[in-house]
C-alpha cells in the first residue's frame, strides 16, 4: 500500500465551485453488500426512484454559521433541533438521483459526499481528482432557477431529457454547518492519499487531493473510497465503497474538433464497459441571453446510442456545442450517524459542431 501526502492547495467544495445542473433520476435495480450489512454498515446501490431532482444551492451565506456543532442560525435552529430521523429518508432511492451538482444530496439523509474522478483522458490529458465534504443541513430552502423542460426524463435507461436553463435564481439557499472529519485519506486502488483541508467552516469546508499531479495513474476496475479519523463527525471507513470504471474509449464522434453532427446522424459509439453502470451522454449548447440548452441521456453501457432526432433537432443550429460523457459507480454508504454519497467516475468531453 502506497501512502502519499500532497502539498496544501486552496480551493472550495463541490457546492461552491461547480455548475448547478439538473440531473434526471434513473431506476435500474437494487444491490446490497452483505459484508457491509453484517458489520453494521449498509451500502445502497441503484434502486427504483420516482422523485424529481430538487433545485437550489447548498452554499452557506456565512453570516451565522460556525464549525461548532452547537452553532445556531438566523432562526435560532441548531443541529440538535433537526435529528436525522426527521429528515426525508431517501437513502434507499437510486443514488444516481442524488446529484451533488444540483444539491439534491443536501435534501435527504445524506450528510456527506466524496467524488473520485478521472477526467479528459480522451484528449490525452488526464486529470485525477478526489474531493469530499461533510455537513449538517440546518434549514432547507428552495431556489427557483430559470429553466424550461422541453422534454422530460422518464426515469429509465436509454431515455433523454432536453432542457433550457437560465442563469438566474430566486430564493434562499440552504443553511449548512460544515463538519470536521479529522484526517481524511482517499483510497485509490492500491494507493492512499492523505487529503488537504480546503476552505473554512463558514463558506465550505472540504477535503481534496490531486493524485494526477502526484504522478499517480488511475487504477481502473479497483475499489475506491475514503477513511476519516473523525472530529465533529464520527470516524468513517469506506475504503472500498465504489469501483473506478474503465476509462471512456470513444469511437464516434471524434472530440478532436473535427466532428460535425446533424439531426440525422447523431450516433454516439464507444467501447462498452464491464461494470454494468449507466453511461451518461450530455450535449451542452450556450446561446446568447445567458441561456443554455442541455440534452442529457442516461443509457445502457453497451457501446452505442442514437440520440433521438426529435430532441437533437431542437438544439440551436448552427452552434458550437460540448459533448460530455461519463461512466460512474455511485453508491450511498451508511454509518451510524450519516449517509455519504460516494462516486467514482471516468469522464471525458470535447467540442462538437451542430449543423
Short mmCIF file of N, CA and C in Angstrom, two decimals, residues 268-331:
data_model
loop_
_atom_site.label_atom_id
_atom_site.label_comp_id
_atom_site.label_asym_id
_atom_site.label_seq_id
_atom_site.Cartn_x
_atom_site.Cartn_y
_atom_site.Cartn_z
N UNK A 268 -23.69 8.11 -30.99
CA UNK A 268 -22.52 8.06 -30.12
C UNK A 268 -22.11 6.60 -29.98
N UNK A 269 -20.84 6.32 -30.24
CA UNK A 269 -20.32 4.96 -30.16
C UNK A 269 -19.08 4.95 -29.29
N UNK A 270 -18.94 3.92 -28.46
CA UNK A 270 -17.81 3.79 -27.54
C UNK A 270 -17.55 2.32 -27.25
N UNK A 271 -16.44 2.03 -26.63
CA UNK A 271 -16.14 0.67 -26.20
C UNK A 271 -16.94 0.40 -24.92
N UNK A 272 -17.79 -0.64 -24.90
CA UNK A 272 -18.64 -0.89 -23.74
C UNK A 272 -17.83 -1.16 -22.48
N UNK A 273 -18.41 -0.82 -21.32
CA UNK A 273 -17.79 -1.10 -20.04
C UNK A 273 -18.24 -2.43 -19.49
N UNK A 274 -17.58 -2.88 -18.41
CA UNK A 274 -17.86 -4.20 -17.84
C UNK A 274 -18.58 -4.16 -16.50
N UNK A 275 -18.77 -2.96 -15.91
CA UNK A 275 -19.35 -2.88 -14.57
C UNK A 275 -20.87 -2.91 -14.56
N UNK A 276 -21.49 -2.63 -15.68
CA UNK A 276 -22.94 -2.58 -15.71
C UNK A 276 -23.53 -1.31 -15.13
N UNK A 277 -22.72 -0.26 -15.03
CA UNK A 277 -23.23 1.02 -14.52
C UNK A 277 -23.75 1.84 -15.71
N UNK A 278 -24.61 2.83 -15.47
CA UNK A 278 -25.13 3.64 -16.59
C UNK A 278 -24.02 4.45 -17.27
N UNK A 279 -24.26 4.74 -18.53
CA UNK A 279 -23.39 5.59 -19.33
C UNK A 279 -24.16 6.88 -19.60
N UNK A 280 -23.52 8.03 -19.37
CA UNK A 280 -24.22 9.30 -19.48
C UNK A 280 -23.66 10.12 -20.64
N UNK A 281 -24.57 10.68 -21.42
CA UNK A 281 -24.25 11.50 -22.58
C UNK A 281 -24.94 12.84 -22.41
N UNK A 282 -24.18 13.92 -22.55
CA UNK A 282 -24.76 15.25 -22.40
C UNK A 282 -24.22 16.16 -23.50
N UNK A 283 -25.13 16.84 -24.19
CA UNK A 283 -24.76 17.83 -25.20
C UNK A 283 -25.19 19.20 -24.66
N UNK A 284 -24.23 20.10 -24.52
CA UNK A 284 -24.50 21.41 -23.94
C UNK A 284 -24.22 22.50 -24.97
N UNK A 285 -25.17 23.40 -25.13
CA UNK A 285 -25.06 24.49 -26.08
C UNK A 285 -25.35 25.80 -25.36
N UNK A 286 -24.38 26.71 -25.38
CA UNK A 286 -24.58 28.03 -24.81
C UNK A 286 -25.08 28.97 -25.90
N UNK A 287 -26.12 29.73 -25.57
CA UNK A 287 -26.67 30.68 -26.53
C UNK A 287 -26.70 32.06 -25.91
N UNK A 288 -26.97 33.07 -26.71
CA UNK A 288 -26.99 34.43 -26.21
C UNK A 288 -28.13 34.63 -25.22
N UNK A 289 -27.99 35.65 -24.37
CA UNK A 289 -29.02 35.93 -23.38
C UNK A 289 -28.88 35.11 -22.12
N UNK A 290 -27.69 34.50 -21.91
CA UNK A 290 -27.41 33.73 -20.70
C UNK A 290 -28.31 32.51 -20.55
N UNK A 291 -28.70 31.92 -21.65
CA UNK A 291 -29.47 30.69 -21.61
C UNK A 291 -28.65 29.57 -22.22
N UNK A 292 -28.75 28.38 -21.62
CA UNK A 292 -28.04 27.21 -22.12
C UNK A 292 -29.04 26.09 -22.40
N UNK A 293 -28.78 25.32 -23.45
CA UNK A 293 -29.54 24.12 -23.72
C UNK A 293 -28.72 22.92 -23.26
N UNK A 294 -29.40 21.94 -22.66
CA UNK A 294 -28.74 20.70 -22.28
C UNK A 294 -29.60 19.52 -22.69
N UNK A 295 -29.01 18.65 -23.50
CA UNK A 295 -29.64 17.38 -23.87
C UNK A 295 -28.90 16.29 -23.11
N UNK A 296 -29.59 15.67 -22.15
CA UNK A 296 -28.96 14.70 -21.26
C UNK A 296 -29.60 13.34 -21.46
N UNK A 297 -28.77 12.29 -21.64
CA UNK A 297 -29.26 10.93 -21.80
C UNK A 297 -28.50 10.01 -20.84
N UNK A 298 -29.21 9.14 -20.16
CA UNK A 298 -28.59 8.10 -19.35
C UNK A 298 -28.97 6.77 -19.99
N UNK A 299 -27.93 6.00 -20.40
CA UNK A 299 -28.17 4.86 -21.28
C UNK A 299 -27.45 3.62 -20.78
N UNK A 300 -27.81 2.49 -21.36
CA UNK A 300 -27.11 1.23 -21.09
C UNK A 300 -25.71 1.31 -21.68
N UNK A 301 -24.73 0.85 -20.94
CA UNK A 301 -23.32 0.93 -21.37
C UNK A 301 -23.00 -0.22 -22.32
N UNK A 302 -23.65 -0.21 -23.50
CA UNK A 302 -23.48 -1.30 -24.46
C UNK A 302 -22.71 -0.89 -25.70
N UNK A 303 -22.25 0.36 -25.77
CA UNK A 303 -21.38 0.77 -26.85
C UNK A 303 -21.99 1.64 -27.92
N UNK A 304 -23.31 1.82 -27.92
CA UNK A 304 -23.92 2.68 -28.95
C UNK A 304 -25.25 3.24 -28.48
N UNK A 305 -25.47 4.51 -28.81
CA UNK A 305 -26.76 5.14 -28.54
C UNK A 305 -27.05 6.15 -29.63
N UNK A 306 -28.26 6.08 -30.16
CA UNK A 306 -28.71 7.04 -31.17
C UNK A 306 -29.52 8.11 -30.45
N UNK A 307 -29.00 9.32 -30.41
CA UNK A 307 -29.72 10.41 -29.77
C UNK A 307 -30.98 10.69 -30.57
N UNK A 308 -32.15 10.71 -29.92
CA UNK A 308 -33.40 10.89 -30.66
C UNK A 308 -33.38 12.16 -31.50
N UNK A 309 -33.69 12.01 -32.80
CA UNK A 309 -33.65 13.14 -33.71
C UNK A 309 -34.64 14.22 -33.32
N UNK A 310 -35.80 13.81 -32.75
CA UNK A 310 -36.81 14.81 -32.39
C UNK A 310 -36.34 15.71 -31.26
N UNK A 311 -35.36 15.25 -30.47
CA UNK A 311 -34.76 16.09 -29.43
C UNK A 311 -33.55 16.85 -29.98
N UNK A 312 -32.71 16.14 -30.71
CA UNK A 312 -31.50 16.78 -31.24
C UNK A 312 -31.83 17.95 -32.15
N UNK A 313 -32.90 17.85 -32.91
CA UNK A 313 -33.23 18.93 -33.84
C UNK A 313 -33.76 20.17 -33.14
N UNK A 314 -34.04 20.08 -31.82
CA UNK A 314 -34.48 21.25 -31.07
C UNK A 314 -33.30 22.06 -30.52
N UNK A 315 -32.09 21.52 -30.62
CA UNK A 315 -30.92 22.28 -30.20
C UNK A 315 -30.64 23.39 -31.20
N UNK A 316 -30.13 24.54 -30.74
CA UNK A 316 -29.82 25.64 -31.66
C UNK A 316 -28.82 25.20 -32.72
N UNK A 317 -29.05 25.60 -33.96
CA UNK A 317 -28.18 25.26 -35.08
C UNK A 317 -28.12 26.43 -36.05
N UNK A 318 -26.94 26.65 -36.63
CA UNK A 318 -25.63 26.04 -36.31
C UNK A 318 -25.15 26.52 -34.95
N UNK A 319 -24.37 25.69 -34.31
CA UNK A 319 -23.91 26.05 -32.97
C UNK A 319 -22.66 25.25 -32.63
N UNK A 320 -21.84 25.85 -31.78
CA UNK A 320 -20.71 25.14 -31.18
C UNK A 320 -21.18 24.53 -29.86
N UNK A 321 -21.05 23.24 -29.73
CA UNK A 321 -21.54 22.53 -28.56
C UNK A 321 -20.38 21.81 -27.89
N UNK A 322 -20.66 21.28 -26.70
CA UNK A 322 -19.71 20.42 -25.99
C UNK A 322 -20.40 19.09 -25.73
N UNK A 323 -19.70 18.01 -26.02
CA UNK A 323 -20.20 16.67 -25.73
C UNK A 323 -19.51 16.17 -24.47
N UNK A 324 -20.31 15.82 -23.45
CA UNK A 324 -19.80 15.32 -22.18
C UNK A 324 -20.22 13.86 -22.02
N UNK A 325 -19.28 13.03 -21.61
CA UNK A 325 -19.55 11.60 -21.41
C UNK A 325 -19.06 11.20 -20.03
N UNK A 326 -19.85 10.36 -19.35
CA UNK A 326 -19.46 9.92 -18.01
C UNK A 326 -19.90 8.48 -17.78
N UNK A 327 -19.00 7.71 -17.16
CA UNK A 327 -19.30 6.36 -16.68
C UNK A 327 -18.97 6.37 -15.20
N UNK A 328 -19.97 6.09 -14.33
CA UNK A 328 -19.76 6.29 -12.89
C UNK A 328 -20.39 5.17 -12.08
N UNK A 329 -19.67 4.80 -11.02
CA UNK A 329 -20.21 3.93 -9.98
C UNK A 329 -20.61 4.85 -8.82
N UNK A 330 -21.89 4.90 -8.50
CA UNK A 330 -22.41 5.82 -7.49
C UNK A 330 -23.11 5.02 -6.41
N UNK A 331 -22.70 5.22 -5.16
CA UNK A 331 -23.27 4.47 -4.04
C UNK A 331 -23.57 5.39 -2.87
#
